[in-house]
Coordinates of C-alpha atoms and ligand atoms in Angstrom, one line a residue:
X4 CA 33.9 -48.4 -62.3
X5 CA 33.9 -45.1 -60.6
X6 CA 30.5 -45.5 -59.1
X7 CA 31.8 -44.9 -55.6
X8 CA 34.0 -41.9 -56.6
X9 CA 31.5 -39.3 -55.6
X10 CA 29.5 -41.3 -53.0
X11 CA 30.0 -39.7 -49.5
X12 CA 32.7 -41.5 -47.5
X13 CA 32.3 -43.1 -44.1
X14 CA 34.6 -41.4 -41.8
X15 CA 35.7 -44.1 -39.3
X16 CA 37.1 -43.2 -35.9
X17 CA 38.2 -45.4 -33.0
X18 CA 38.1 -42.9 -30.1
X19 CA 37.5 -39.3 -29.1
X20 CA 41.0 -38.1 -30.0
X21 CA 40.1 -38.4 -33.7
X22 CA 36.8 -36.6 -33.5
X23 CA 38.1 -33.1 -34.2
X24 CA 39.9 -34.1 -37.4
X25 CA 36.9 -36.3 -38.4
X26 CA 34.5 -33.3 -38.1
X27 CA 36.8 -31.2 -40.2
X28 CA 36.8 -33.9 -42.9
X29 CA 33.0 -34.3 -42.7
X30 CA 32.6 -30.5 -43.2
X31 CA 34.5 -30.9 -46.5
X32 CA 32.6 -34.0 -47.8
X33 CA 28.9 -33.4 -48.3
X34 CA 26.8 -36.3 -47.1
X35 CA 29.6 -38.0 -45.2
X36 CA 28.9 -39.5 -41.7
X37 CA 31.2 -40.2 -38.8
X38 CA 31.2 -43.8 -37.7
X39 CA 32.6 -44.4 -34.2
X40 CA 33.4 -47.4 -32.1
X41 CA 30.2 -47.6 -30.0
X42 CA 32.0 -48.4 -26.7
X43 CA 34.2 -45.2 -26.9
X44 CA 32.3 -42.6 -28.9
X45 CA 28.9 -44.1 -29.3
X46 CA 27.4 -41.4 -27.0
X47 CA 28.3 -38.6 -29.4
X48 CA 25.1 -37.3 -31.0
X49 CA 26.6 -36.9 -34.4
X50 CA 28.3 -40.3 -34.6
X51 CA 26.9 -43.5 -36.0
X52 CA 28.0 -46.4 -33.7
X53 CA 29.7 -49.7 -34.8
X54 CA 30.7 -52.6 -32.6
X55 CA 33.9 -54.0 -34.1
X56 CA 36.3 -52.2 -36.4
X57 CA 37.4 -55.0 -38.7
X58 CA 33.8 -56.2 -39.3
X59 CA 32.7 -52.6 -39.9
X60 CA 35.4 -51.8 -42.3
X61 CA 34.8 -55.1 -44.2
X62 CA 31.1 -54.3 -44.5
X63 CA 31.7 -50.8 -45.8
X64 CA 34.3 -52.1 -48.2
X65 CA 32.0 -54.9 -49.5
X66 CA 29.3 -52.3 -50.0
X67 CA 31.8 -50.1 -51.9
X68 CA 31.5 -47.2 -49.5
X69 CA 34.5 -44.9 -49.7
X70 CA 36.4 -45.2 -46.3
X71 CA 38.3 -42.5 -44.5
X72 CA 39.7 -44.3 -41.4
X73 CA 41.4 -42.1 -38.8
X74 CA 43.9 -44.7 -37.5
X75 CA 47.2 -46.4 -38.4
X76 CA 47.4 -47.4 -42.1
X77 CA 48.5 -50.9 -40.9
X78 CA 45.3 -51.4 -38.9
X79 CA 43.2 -50.5 -42.0
X80 CA 45.2 -52.7 -44.3
X81 CA 44.9 -55.7 -41.9
X82 CA 41.1 -55.2 -41.6
X83 CA 40.4 -55.1 -45.3
X84 CA 43.2 -57.5 -46.4
X85 CA 40.9 -60.6 -46.7
X86 CA 38.8 -58.7 -49.3
X87 CA 41.5 -57.5 -51.6
X88 CA 41.4 -60.1 -54.3
X89 CA 39.4 -58.1 -56.9
X90 CA 41.1 -54.9 -57.8
X91 CA 38.3 -53.9 -60.2
X92 CA 35.7 -53.2 -57.5
X93 CA 37.6 -51.7 -54.6
X94 CA 36.3 -48.4 -53.2
X95 CA 38.6 -45.6 -52.1
X96 CA 40.3 -46.4 -48.8
X97 CA 42.2 -43.7 -47.1
X98 CA 44.1 -43.8 -43.8
X99 CA 44.3 -40.4 -42.0
X100 CA 46.4 -39.8 -38.8
X101 CA 44.0 -39.2 -36.0
X102 CA 45.4 -35.7 -35.4
X103 CA 44.9 -34.9 -39.1
X104 CA 48.6 -34.5 -39.8
X105 CA 48.9 -37.2 -42.6
X106 CA 46.6 -38.4 -45.4
X107 CA 47.5 -41.7 -47.0
X108 CA 45.5 -43.1 -49.9
X109 CA 45.7 -46.9 -49.7
X110 CA 43.3 -48.5 -52.2
X111 CA 40.9 -47.5 -54.9
X112 CA 43.2 -45.8 -57.3
X113 CA 40.6 -46.3 -60.0
X114 CA 37.7 -45.2 -57.8
X115 CA 39.1 -41.8 -57.1
X116 CA 41.1 -42.3 -53.9
X117 CA 43.6 -39.7 -54.9
X118 CA 40.9 -37.1 -55.6
X119 CA 39.4 -37.9 -52.2
X120 CA 42.8 -37.7 -50.6
X121 CA 43.3 -34.2 -52.0
X122 CA 39.9 -33.1 -50.8
X123 CA 40.6 -34.4 -47.3
X124 CA 44.1 -33.1 -47.2
X125 CA 42.9 -29.6 -48.3
X126 CA 40.4 -29.7 -45.4
X127 CA 43.1 -30.6 -43.0
X128 CA 45.7 -28.2 -44.4
X129 CA 48.3 -30.9 -45.2
X130 CA 49.7 -32.4 -48.4
X131 CA 48.3 -35.9 -49.3
X132 CA 50.8 -38.8 -49.7
X133 CA 50.1 -39.5 -53.3
X134 CA 52.2 -42.4 -54.7
X135 CA 50.6 -43.2 -58.0
X136 CA 53.1 -42.3 -60.8
X137 CA 50.5 -41.3 -63.4
X138 CA 48.8 -39.1 -60.9
X139 CA 52.0 -37.5 -59.8
X140 CA 53.2 -36.9 -63.3
X141 CA 49.9 -35.7 -64.9
X142 CA 48.2 -34.3 -61.9
X143 CA 45.1 -36.4 -62.5
X144 CA 44.3 -40.1 -62.9
X145 CA 43.7 -40.6 -66.6
X146 CA 42.1 -44.0 -65.9
X147 CA 39.5 -42.4 -63.6
X148 CA 37.7 -39.7 -65.5
X149 CA 35.3 -37.5 -63.5
X150 CA 31.6 -38.2 -63.0
X151 CA 29.7 -38.1 -66.3
X152 CA 32.5 -39.9 -68.2
X153 CA 33.4 -43.6 -68.5
X154 CA 36.7 -45.2 -69.5
X155 CA 36.0 -47.6 -72.4
X156 CA 38.7 -50.2 -71.7
X157 CA 40.8 -50.4 -68.6
X158 CA 43.4 -52.7 -69.9
X159 CA 44.1 -50.7 -73.0
X160 CA 44.1 -47.6 -70.7
X161 CA 46.9 -49.0 -68.7
X162 CA 49.1 -49.6 -71.8
X163 CA 48.2 -46.1 -72.9
X164 CA 49.3 -44.5 -69.6
X165 CA 52.6 -46.4 -69.6
X166 CA 53.3 -45.1 -73.1
X167 CA 52.5 -41.6 -71.9
X168 CA 54.7 -42.0 -68.9
X169 CA 57.5 -43.1 -71.2
X170 CA 57.5 -39.5 -72.4
X171 CA 55.4 -39.5 -75.6
X172 CA 53.1 -36.5 -76.3
X173 CA 49.4 -36.9 -76.8
X174 CA 46.5 -35.1 -78.5
X175 CA 42.9 -34.8 -77.4
X176 CA 40.2 -35.5 -79.8
X177 CA 36.8 -34.3 -78.3
X178 CA 35.9 -32.3 -75.3
X179 CA 37.8 -33.2 -72.1
X180 CA 37.5 -30.1 -69.9
X181 CA 38.9 -31.8 -66.9
X182 CA 42.2 -32.3 -68.7
X183 CA 42.7 -28.6 -69.2
X184 CA 45.1 -28.4 -66.3
X185 CA 46.7 -31.8 -66.7
X186 CA 50.4 -31.9 -67.2
X187 CA 50.3 -33.9 -70.4
X188 CA 52.7 -33.0 -73.3
X189 CA 50.4 -32.1 -76.3
X190 CA 51.1 -32.3 -79.9
X191 CA 48.6 -32.0 -82.8
X192 CA 50.2 -34.8 -84.7
X193 CA 50.9 -37.1 -81.7
X194 CA 50.4 -40.8 -82.1
X195 CA 48.8 -41.2 -78.7
X196 CA 45.2 -39.9 -78.8
X197 CA 42.8 -39.3 -76.0
X198 CA 39.4 -39.6 -77.7
X199 CA 36.3 -38.4 -76.0
X200 CA 33.2 -39.6 -77.9
X201 CA 29.8 -41.1 -77.3
X202 CA 30.4 -43.3 -80.4
X203 CA 31.5 -46.9 -80.2
X204 CA 35.0 -47.0 -81.6
X205 CA 37.3 -49.9 -82.0
X206 CA 39.9 -48.7 -79.5
X207 CA 43.5 -49.0 -80.8
X208 CA 46.5 -49.4 -78.5
X209 CA 47.5 -45.8 -79.1
X210 CA 44.0 -44.5 -78.1
X211 CA 42.5 -43.8 -74.7
X212 CA 38.7 -43.8 -75.4
X213 CA 36.5 -42.1 -72.9
X214 CA 32.7 -42.0 -73.3
X215 CA 30.7 -39.0 -72.1
X216 CA 27.4 -40.2 -70.6
X217 CA 25.5 -37.9 -72.9
X218 CA 22.8 -40.1 -74.4
X219 CA 19.2 -40.4 -73.3
X220 CA 17.0 -43.2 -74.6
X221 CA 13.4 -42.0 -74.8
X222 CA 11.0 -44.9 -74.4
X223 CA 7.6 -44.8 -76.3
X224 CA 4.2 -44.7 -74.6
X225 CA 3.6 -48.4 -75.0
X226 CA 5.3 -51.7 -75.9
X227 CA 7.8 -53.9 -74.1
X228 CA 11.3 -52.3 -74.1
X229 CA 14.0 -54.6 -72.9
X230 CA 17.7 -54.0 -72.6
X231 CA 18.3 -55.7 -76.0
X232 CA 16.0 -53.2 -77.7
X233 CA 17.9 -50.2 -76.2
X234 CA 21.2 -51.7 -77.1
X235 CA 20.0 -52.3 -80.6
X236 CA 18.9 -48.6 -80.9
X237 CA 22.3 -47.5 -79.6
X238 CA 24.2 -49.8 -81.9
X239 CA 22.1 -48.7 -84.9
X240 CA 23.4 -45.2 -84.3
X241 CA 26.9 -46.3 -83.5
X242 CA 26.6 -45.1 -79.9
X243 CA 28.6 -46.9 -77.2
X244 CA 26.4 -48.5 -74.5
X245 CA 28.5 -46.7 -71.8
X246 CA 27.4 -43.4 -73.2
X247 CA 23.9 -44.0 -72.1
X248 CA 23.0 -41.7 -69.2
X249 CA 19.4 -42.6 -68.5
X250 CA 16.1 -43.9 -69.9
X251 CA 13.4 -41.3 -70.2
X252 CA 9.8 -42.7 -70.2
X253 CA 6.3 -41.3 -70.1
X254 CA 5.0 -40.8 -66.6
X255 CA 2.2 -43.2 -67.3
X256 CA 4.8 -46.0 -67.3
X257 CA 5.9 -45.3 -63.8
X258 CA 4.6 -48.6 -62.5
X259 CA 6.0 -50.7 -65.4
X260 CA 8.2 -53.2 -63.6
X261 CA 9.7 -54.6 -66.8
X262 CA 10.9 -51.1 -67.7
X263 CA 12.4 -50.7 -64.3
X264 CA 14.2 -54.0 -64.8
X265 CA 15.5 -52.8 -68.2
X266 CA 17.0 -49.7 -66.6
X267 CA 18.6 -51.8 -63.9
X268 CA 20.0 -54.3 -66.4
X269 CA 21.5 -51.3 -68.3
X270 CA 22.8 -49.8 -65.0
X271 CA 21.2 -46.4 -65.7
X272 CA 18.6 -44.1 -64.1
X273 CA 15.0 -44.3 -65.1
X274 CA 13.4 -40.8 -65.4
X275 CA 9.9 -39.7 -66.3
X276 CA 8.2 -36.9 -68.1
X277 CA 4.5 -36.4 -68.8
X278 CA 4.2 -38.2 -72.1
X279 CA 6.6 -39.1 -74.9
X280 CA 6.1 -36.2 -77.3
X281 CA 6.3 -33.9 -74.3
X282 CA 9.5 -35.6 -73.2
X283 CA 11.1 -35.1 -76.6
X284 CA 9.9 -31.5 -76.8
X285 CA 11.4 -30.9 -73.3
X286 CA 14.8 -32.2 -74.5
X287 CA 14.6 -30.4 -77.9
X288 CA 13.8 -27.2 -76.1
X289 CA 16.7 -27.4 -73.7
X290 CA 19.5 -25.6 -75.5
X291 CA 22.3 -26.3 -73.1
X292 CA 23.3 -28.9 -73.7
X293 CA 21.7 -29.2 -77.2
X294 CA 20.2 -32.6 -78.1
X295 CA 20.2 -34.3 -81.4
X296 CA 17.2 -36.6 -81.6
X297 CA 17.3 -39.9 -83.6
X298 CA 14.4 -42.2 -83.7
X299 CA 14.8 -45.9 -84.0
X300 CA 12.3 -48.5 -85.5
X301 CA 11.4 -49.8 -82.1
X302 CA 10.0 -46.4 -81.2
X303 CA 13.0 -45.6 -79.0
X304 CA 14.4 -42.2 -79.7
X305 CA 18.0 -41.4 -78.8
X306 CA 18.7 -37.9 -77.6
X307 CA 22.4 -37.2 -77.9
X308 CA 23.8 -34.2 -76.1
X309 CA 27.1 -32.4 -76.7
X310 CA 28.2 -33.0 -73.1
X311 CA 27.4 -35.4 -70.2
X312 CA 23.9 -35.0 -68.9
X313 CA 23.0 -35.2 -65.2
X314 CA 20.2 -37.7 -65.2
X315 CA 18.9 -36.4 -61.8
X316 CA 18.0 -33.1 -63.6
X317 CA 16.1 -34.7 -66.5
X318 CA 12.3 -35.1 -65.8
X319 CA 11.6 -36.7 -62.4
X320 CA 12.3 -40.1 -60.8
X321 CA 9.7 -42.5 -59.5
X322 CA 9.1 -41.6 -55.8
X323 CA 9.6 -44.2 -53.2
X324 CA 7.8 -44.6 -49.9
X325 CA 9.3 -47.2 -47.5
X326 CA 7.5 -47.9 -44.2
X327 CA 10.3 -49.1 -42.0
X328 CA 10.3 -50.9 -38.6
X329 CA 13.1 -49.9 -36.3
X330 CA 12.8 -52.9 -34.0
X331 CA 12.5 -52.3 -30.3
X332 CA 15.3 -49.8 -30.0
X333 CA 18.8 -51.1 -30.2
X334 CA 20.9 -50.7 -33.4
X335 CA 21.6 -54.4 -33.5
X336 CA 17.9 -55.3 -33.9
X337 CA 17.3 -53.1 -36.9
X338 CA 17.1 -55.2 -40.1
X339 CA 19.8 -54.4 -42.6
X340 CA 17.1 -53.7 -45.2
X341 CA 15.6 -51.1 -42.9
X342 CA 19.1 -49.5 -42.3
X343 CA 19.7 -49.4 -46.0
X344 CA 16.3 -47.7 -46.6
X345 CA 17.2 -45.1 -44.0
X346 CA 20.6 -44.5 -45.4
X347 CA 19.1 -44.1 -48.9
X348 CA 16.3 -41.8 -47.9
X349 CA 16.0 -38.2 -48.9
X350 CA 13.2 -37.6 -46.3
X351 CA 12.5 -39.2 -43.0
X352 CA 8.9 -38.9 -41.6
X353 CA 7.8 -40.1 -38.2
X354 CA 7.0 -39.5 -34.6
X355 CA 9.9 -37.4 -33.2
X356 CA 11.0 -40.1 -30.7
X357 CA 11.4 -42.8 -33.4
X358 CA 13.0 -40.4 -35.8
X359 CA 15.6 -39.7 -33.1
X360 CA 16.1 -43.5 -32.6
X361 CA 16.7 -44.0 -36.4
X362 CA 19.3 -41.2 -36.6
X363 CA 21.6 -39.4 -36.8
X364 CA 20.9 -38.3 -40.3
X365 CA 23.1 -36.6 -42.8
X366 CA 22.8 -32.9 -43.5
X367 CA 21.4 -33.6 -46.9
X368 CA 18.5 -35.7 -45.5
X369 CA 15.3 -33.9 -44.5
X370 CA 13.7 -34.9 -41.3
X371 CA 10.0 -34.3 -40.7
X372 CA 9.2 -35.1 -37.0
X373 CA 5.5 -35.1 -36.0
X374 CA 3.2 -35.8 -33.1
X375 CA 2.6 -39.5 -32.4
X376 CA -1.2 -39.3 -33.0
X377 CA -1.2 -37.6 -36.4
X378 CA -0.7 -40.9 -38.2
X379 CA -3.0 -40.3 -41.2
X380 CA -1.7 -36.8 -41.7
X381 CA 1.8 -38.2 -41.6
X382 CA 1.0 -40.9 -44.2
X383 CA -0.5 -38.3 -46.6
X384 CA 2.5 -36.0 -46.2
X385 CA 4.8 -39.0 -47.0
X386 CA 2.8 -39.7 -50.2
X387 CA 3.0 -36.1 -51.3
X388 CA 6.8 -36.0 -50.8
X389 CA 7.1 -39.3 -52.7
X390 CA 5.1 -37.9 -55.6
X391 CA 7.8 -35.2 -56.0
X392 CA 10.1 -38.1 -56.8
X393 CA 11.7 -38.2 -53.3
X394 CA 12.8 -41.3 -51.4
X395 CA 10.7 -41.2 -48.3
X396 CA 11.0 -43.4 -45.2
X397 CA 8.3 -43.5 -42.6
X398 CA 9.6 -44.9 -39.4
X399 CA 7.7 -47.1 -36.8
X400 CA 9.0 -48.7 -33.7
X401 CA 9.0 -52.5 -33.7
X402 CA 7.3 -53.8 -36.9
X403 CA 5.5 -51.2 -39.0
X404 CA 2.7 -53.6 -39.7
X405 CA 1.9 -54.2 -36.0
X406 CA -0.3 -51.4 -34.5
X407 CA 1.8 -48.9 -36.5
X408 CA 2.3 -46.8 -39.6
X409 CA 2.0 -49.4 -42.4
X410 CA -1.7 -49.8 -42.0
X411 CA -2.1 -46.0 -41.7
X412 CA -0.3 -45.6 -45.0
X413 CA -2.7 -48.1 -46.7
X414 CA -5.7 -46.4 -45.1
X415 CA -4.5 -43.1 -46.6
X416 CA -3.9 -44.7 -50.0
X417 CA -7.2 -46.5 -50.0
X418 CA -9.1 -43.3 -49.2
X419 CA -7.4 -41.1 -51.7
X420 CA -7.7 -42.8 -55.1
X421 CA -5.0 -40.4 -56.3
X422 CA -3.3 -42.0 -59.3
X423 CA 0.0 -40.2 -58.4
X424 CA 0.0 -41.9 -55.0
X425 CA -0.7 -45.3 -56.7
X426 CA 2.4 -44.8 -58.9
X427 CA 4.6 -44.4 -55.8
X428 CA 7.1 -47.3 -55.2
X429 CA 5.6 -48.4 -51.9
X430 CA 7.6 -50.9 -49.7
X431 CA 7.1 -52.2 -46.2
X432 CA 10.2 -53.2 -44.4
X433 CA 9.5 -55.5 -41.4
X434 CA 11.0 -55.1 -38.0
X435 CA 11.2 -57.0 -34.7
X436 CA 8.0 -56.3 -32.8
X437 CA 8.0 -55.6 -29.1
X438 CA 6.3 -59.0 -28.3
X439 CA 9.2 -60.8 -30.1
X440 CA 11.9 -58.7 -28.5
X441 CA 10.3 -59.1 -25.0
X442 CA 9.7 -62.9 -25.5
X443 CA 13.4 -63.4 -26.5
X444 CA 14.6 -61.6 -23.3
X445 CA 12.3 -63.8 -21.1
X446 CA 12.8 -67.1 -22.9
X447 CA 10.2 -68.4 -25.3
X448 CA 6.7 -67.5 -23.9
X449 CA 5.3 -67.3 -27.5
X450 CA 6.5 -70.9 -28.3
X451 CA 2.9 -72.1 -28.8
X452 CA -0.3 -70.4 -30.2
X453 CA -0.6 -66.8 -29.2
X454 CA -2.4 -63.6 -30.1
X455 CA -1.5 -59.9 -30.2
X456 CA -4.1 -57.5 -28.9
X457 CA -3.9 -53.7 -28.5
X458 CA -5.8 -52.4 -25.4
X459 CA -6.2 -49.0 -27.0
X460 CA -9.8 -48.1 -27.6
X461 CA -8.9 -45.0 -29.6
X462 CA -9.8 -46.6 -32.9
X463 CA -12.1 -49.5 -31.8
X464 CA -14.9 -49.7 -29.2
X465 CA -14.1 -51.0 -25.8
X466 CA -16.8 -53.7 -25.8
X467 CA -15.0 -55.3 -28.9
X468 CA -11.8 -55.4 -26.9
X469 CA -13.5 -57.1 -23.9
X470 CA -15.1 -59.7 -26.3
X471 CA -11.7 -60.5 -27.9
X472 CA -10.1 -60.8 -24.5
X473 CA -12.8 -63.2 -23.4
X474 CA -12.3 -65.4 -26.5
X475 CA -8.5 -65.3 -26.3
X476 CA -8.6 -66.2 -22.6
X477 CA -11.1 -69.0 -23.2
X478 CA -9.0 -70.3 -26.1
X479 CA -6.0 -70.5 -23.7
X480 CA -3.9 -68.5 -26.1
X481 CA -0.8 -66.7 -24.8
X482 CA -1.8 -63.0 -25.0
X483 CA 0.7 -60.2 -25.9
X484 CA -0.9 -56.9 -24.9
X485 CA 0.3 -53.8 -26.8
X486 CA -0.7 -50.3 -25.6
X487 CA -1.7 -51.7 -22.2
X488 CA -2.3 -48.4 -20.4
X489 CA -1.9 -44.7 -20.8
X490 CA -2.8 -41.5 -18.9
X491 CA -5.9 -41.2 -21.1
X492 CA -6.8 -44.8 -20.6
X493 CA -6.1 -45.5 -16.9
X494 CA -8.8 -48.1 -16.0
X495 CA -8.8 -50.4 -19.0
X496 CA -5.9 -52.7 -18.0
X497 CA -7.4 -53.7 -14.6
X498 CA -10.7 -54.4 -16.4
X499 CA -8.8 -56.5 -19.0
X500 CA -7.0 -58.5 -16.3
X501 CA -10.3 -59.2 -14.5
X502 CA -11.6 -60.7 -17.7
X503 CA -8.6 -63.0 -18.3
X504 CA -8.7 -64.0 -14.6
X505 CA -12.2 -65.5 -15.1
X506 CA -10.6 -68.1 -17.4
X507 CA -7.0 -68.4 -16.2
X508 CA -5.5 -69.5 -12.9
X509 CA -3.8 -66.8 -10.7
X510 CA -0.5 -68.7 -10.9
X511 CA -0.4 -68.1 -14.7
X512 CA 3.0 -66.7 -15.8
X513 CA 3.2 -63.1 -16.9
X514 CA 6.2 -61.3 -18.5
X515 CA 6.5 -57.5 -18.4
X516 CA 9.1 -56.0 -20.8
X517 CA 9.7 -52.3 -20.4
X518 CA 11.8 -50.3 -22.9
X519 CA 13.2 -53.6 -24.3
X520 CA 16.3 -52.9 -26.4
X521 CA 16.7 -49.4 -25.0
X522 CA 19.0 -48.1 -22.4
X523 CA 16.4 -48.3 -19.5
X524 CA 15.3 -51.9 -20.4
X525 CA 13.6 -53.8 -17.6
X526 CA 12.2 -57.3 -17.6
X527 CA 10.0 -58.6 -14.9
X528 CA 8.3 -62.0 -14.4
X529 CA 5.2 -62.2 -12.3
X530 CA 1.9 -64.0 -12.2
X531 CA -1.6 -63.1 -13.3
X532 CA -2.7 -63.0 -9.6
X533 CA 0.1 -60.7 -8.5
X534 CA 0.0 -58.4 -11.5
X535 CA -1.1 -54.8 -10.8
X536 CA -1.7 -52.0 -13.3
X537 CA 0.7 -49.8 -11.4
X538 CA 3.6 -52.1 -12.6
X539 CA 2.7 -51.3 -16.2
X540 CA 3.0 -48.1 -18.4
X541 CA 2.7 -47.3 -22.1
X542 CA 6.3 -48.4 -22.7
X543 CA 5.6 -51.9 -21.4
X544 CA 4.8 -55.1 -23.2
X545 CA 2.6 -57.5 -21.2
X546 CA 2.7 -61.2 -22.1
X547 CA 0.2 -63.3 -20.3
X548 CA 1.0 -67.0 -20.5
X549 CA -1.3 -69.8 -21.2
X550 CA -2.1 -72.7 -18.8
X551 CA 1.0 -74.4 -20.2
X552 CA 3.5 -71.5 -19.9
X553 CA 6.2 -72.4 -17.3
X554 CA 9.6 -71.6 -15.9
X555 CA 13.0 -73.3 -16.0
X556 CA 15.9 -72.3 -13.9
X557 CA 18.7 -70.3 -15.6
X558 CA 19.2 -67.2 -17.7
X559 CA 20.1 -63.6 -16.7
X560 CA 16.9 -63.3 -14.6
X561 CA 17.2 -66.5 -12.7
X562 CA 14.4 -68.2 -14.6
X563 CA 13.5 -68.6 -18.2
X564 CA 9.8 -68.4 -19.1
X565 CA 8.6 -70.6 -22.0
X566 CA 5.6 -72.2 -23.5
X567 CA 6.2 -75.7 -24.7
X568 CA 5.3 -76.6 -28.3
X569 CA 3.0 -79.5 -27.3
X570 CA -0.4 -79.1 -25.8
X571 CA -2.6 -81.5 -23.8
X572 CA -6.4 -80.8 -23.9
Ligands
SAH628 N1 4.8 -51.4 -33.9 C1 5.2 -51.6 -32.6 C2 4.1 -51.5 -31.6 C3 3.5 -50.1 -31.5 S1 2.2 -50.0 -30.3 C4 5.9 -53.0 -32.5 O1 5.7 -53.8 -33.4 O2 6.5 -53.2 -31.4 C5 3.1 -49.4 -28.9 C6 3.2 -50.4 -27.8 O3 4.2 -51.4 -28.2 C7 3.6 -49.8 -26.5 O4 2.5 -49.3 -25.8 C8 4.2 -51.1 -25.8 O5 3.2 -51.9 -25.3 C9 4.8 -51.8 -27.0 N2 6.3 -51.5 -27.2 C10 6.8 -50.8 -28.2 N3 8.2 -50.8 -28.0 C11 8.5 -51.4 -26.9 C12 9.7 -51.7 -26.2 N4 10.9 -51.3 -26.7 N5 9.6 -52.4 -25.0 C13 8.4 -52.8 -24.6 N6 7.2 -52.5 -25.2 C14 7.3 -51.9 -26.3

């Protein structure tokens, strides 16, 4: 329920007048990013751009990202109003006056909006406009315990709080350090009890039960462990399922997909140590907090600590390496999965230009920019980082699998044979390749059979390139040329064109897309006969049409270029 309480908020601004306050708020919220209306503040280096406020706020809300919006409360309310039906899942939503003079919590009382409001107000030197009665009276939201604790039953909790608000005293049974400063009348014999326990209790109306997440389920070396097995082990010991903090498994099970599914089904982290006895020894040896170990028939051992355990500090997580395509350059052409991987990354590895394109990144994300040619070295570095349990993203332009980093990552993996590398959770996230982006600008030149060729002879012999060009030209395929020319390879393009001209008429349509999707985008249509190497550089995509590729009047460039789907031999 309070999953979003400590997630970093999105600080949303509409214009430059809100930036000063936004930056002060960001400084007080680790991991927070400023999101700005692209048309007004998109050029600011530390601002992530969005196109439309209501769409953006709705997306953030749906993803349960805490929102701090520096604009009128009414605007925020209207934007998220269509999504307000389900109170249980709302994230904290806060309106802040653009000059930082007022902080108004709007939604997400159970997700920590008041705590966030206090944090933001403190940073701005003002008092937050708290309106929740329990919060005002007790100085804390009893229904939203801090990280590491879970409220057992929200509905009972609401009754409990109304009884408490009616003036009855309460007693605390268990350890609730966050309530030390709360303004709750206490009495040792009070009827109302706040019970903090990992044990499953049958909550009574006069009890507020809160479970500390203080239990680790240690999974044995072998054997299928599903969610039901874990629940059975918890139930045998009388432990509440909500008290489970993490599964701890032997490192040899890192690639066990079923185990991963079990952790996901239980909603807890999956952590690893080097072997089960070692894992238990590790827990038993840690004296603060002290663990009590109980082994169940299934081989699952429960380690119950005296206080919540921070799963991130137990053993290590399975590292992840995502090779991500950024598309041609504009934010709108990045796949949502790629954006999500970037947002989730602890480390971003890539050629400096692409890393810049993928940013800006949060202060807690490590950026490793490198030279464009050091691909294998970059891939190895990424694996090593992932082996430490980090979530690494390697960025490529366009699609990572097209003349880019994905193949380099597999080459590195193939050559190493390192079992740790093989255990890394490796994912390839596709992107829109330069040929597709250029084709879309021009019309549909790839509408019939086509091929993609790289003219770079850095990693393949030039005679092979010539032979492929001959075959492609003879087959009358549309040809998309990547890496057409560079300072180190000045003559190859003219040579390639000469080969294609042997098979194809000089009137054959050619499309040149330069920096497609980037600020300096240029699109040119020409013919095979008129094309000169001087019109092309390494940021250009060259699409040479087939005998069927043709033009039709219209479009932003006066003529659309397309290749019909039919073909006459
Ligand atoms: N993985 C990339 C290709 C990398 S090879 C992709 O799928 O797009 C680099 C070549 O791609 C460049 O030499 C150029 O020919 C082409 N290219 C990459 N981005 C481009 C862009 N925005 N506009 C035009 N061509 C581009």
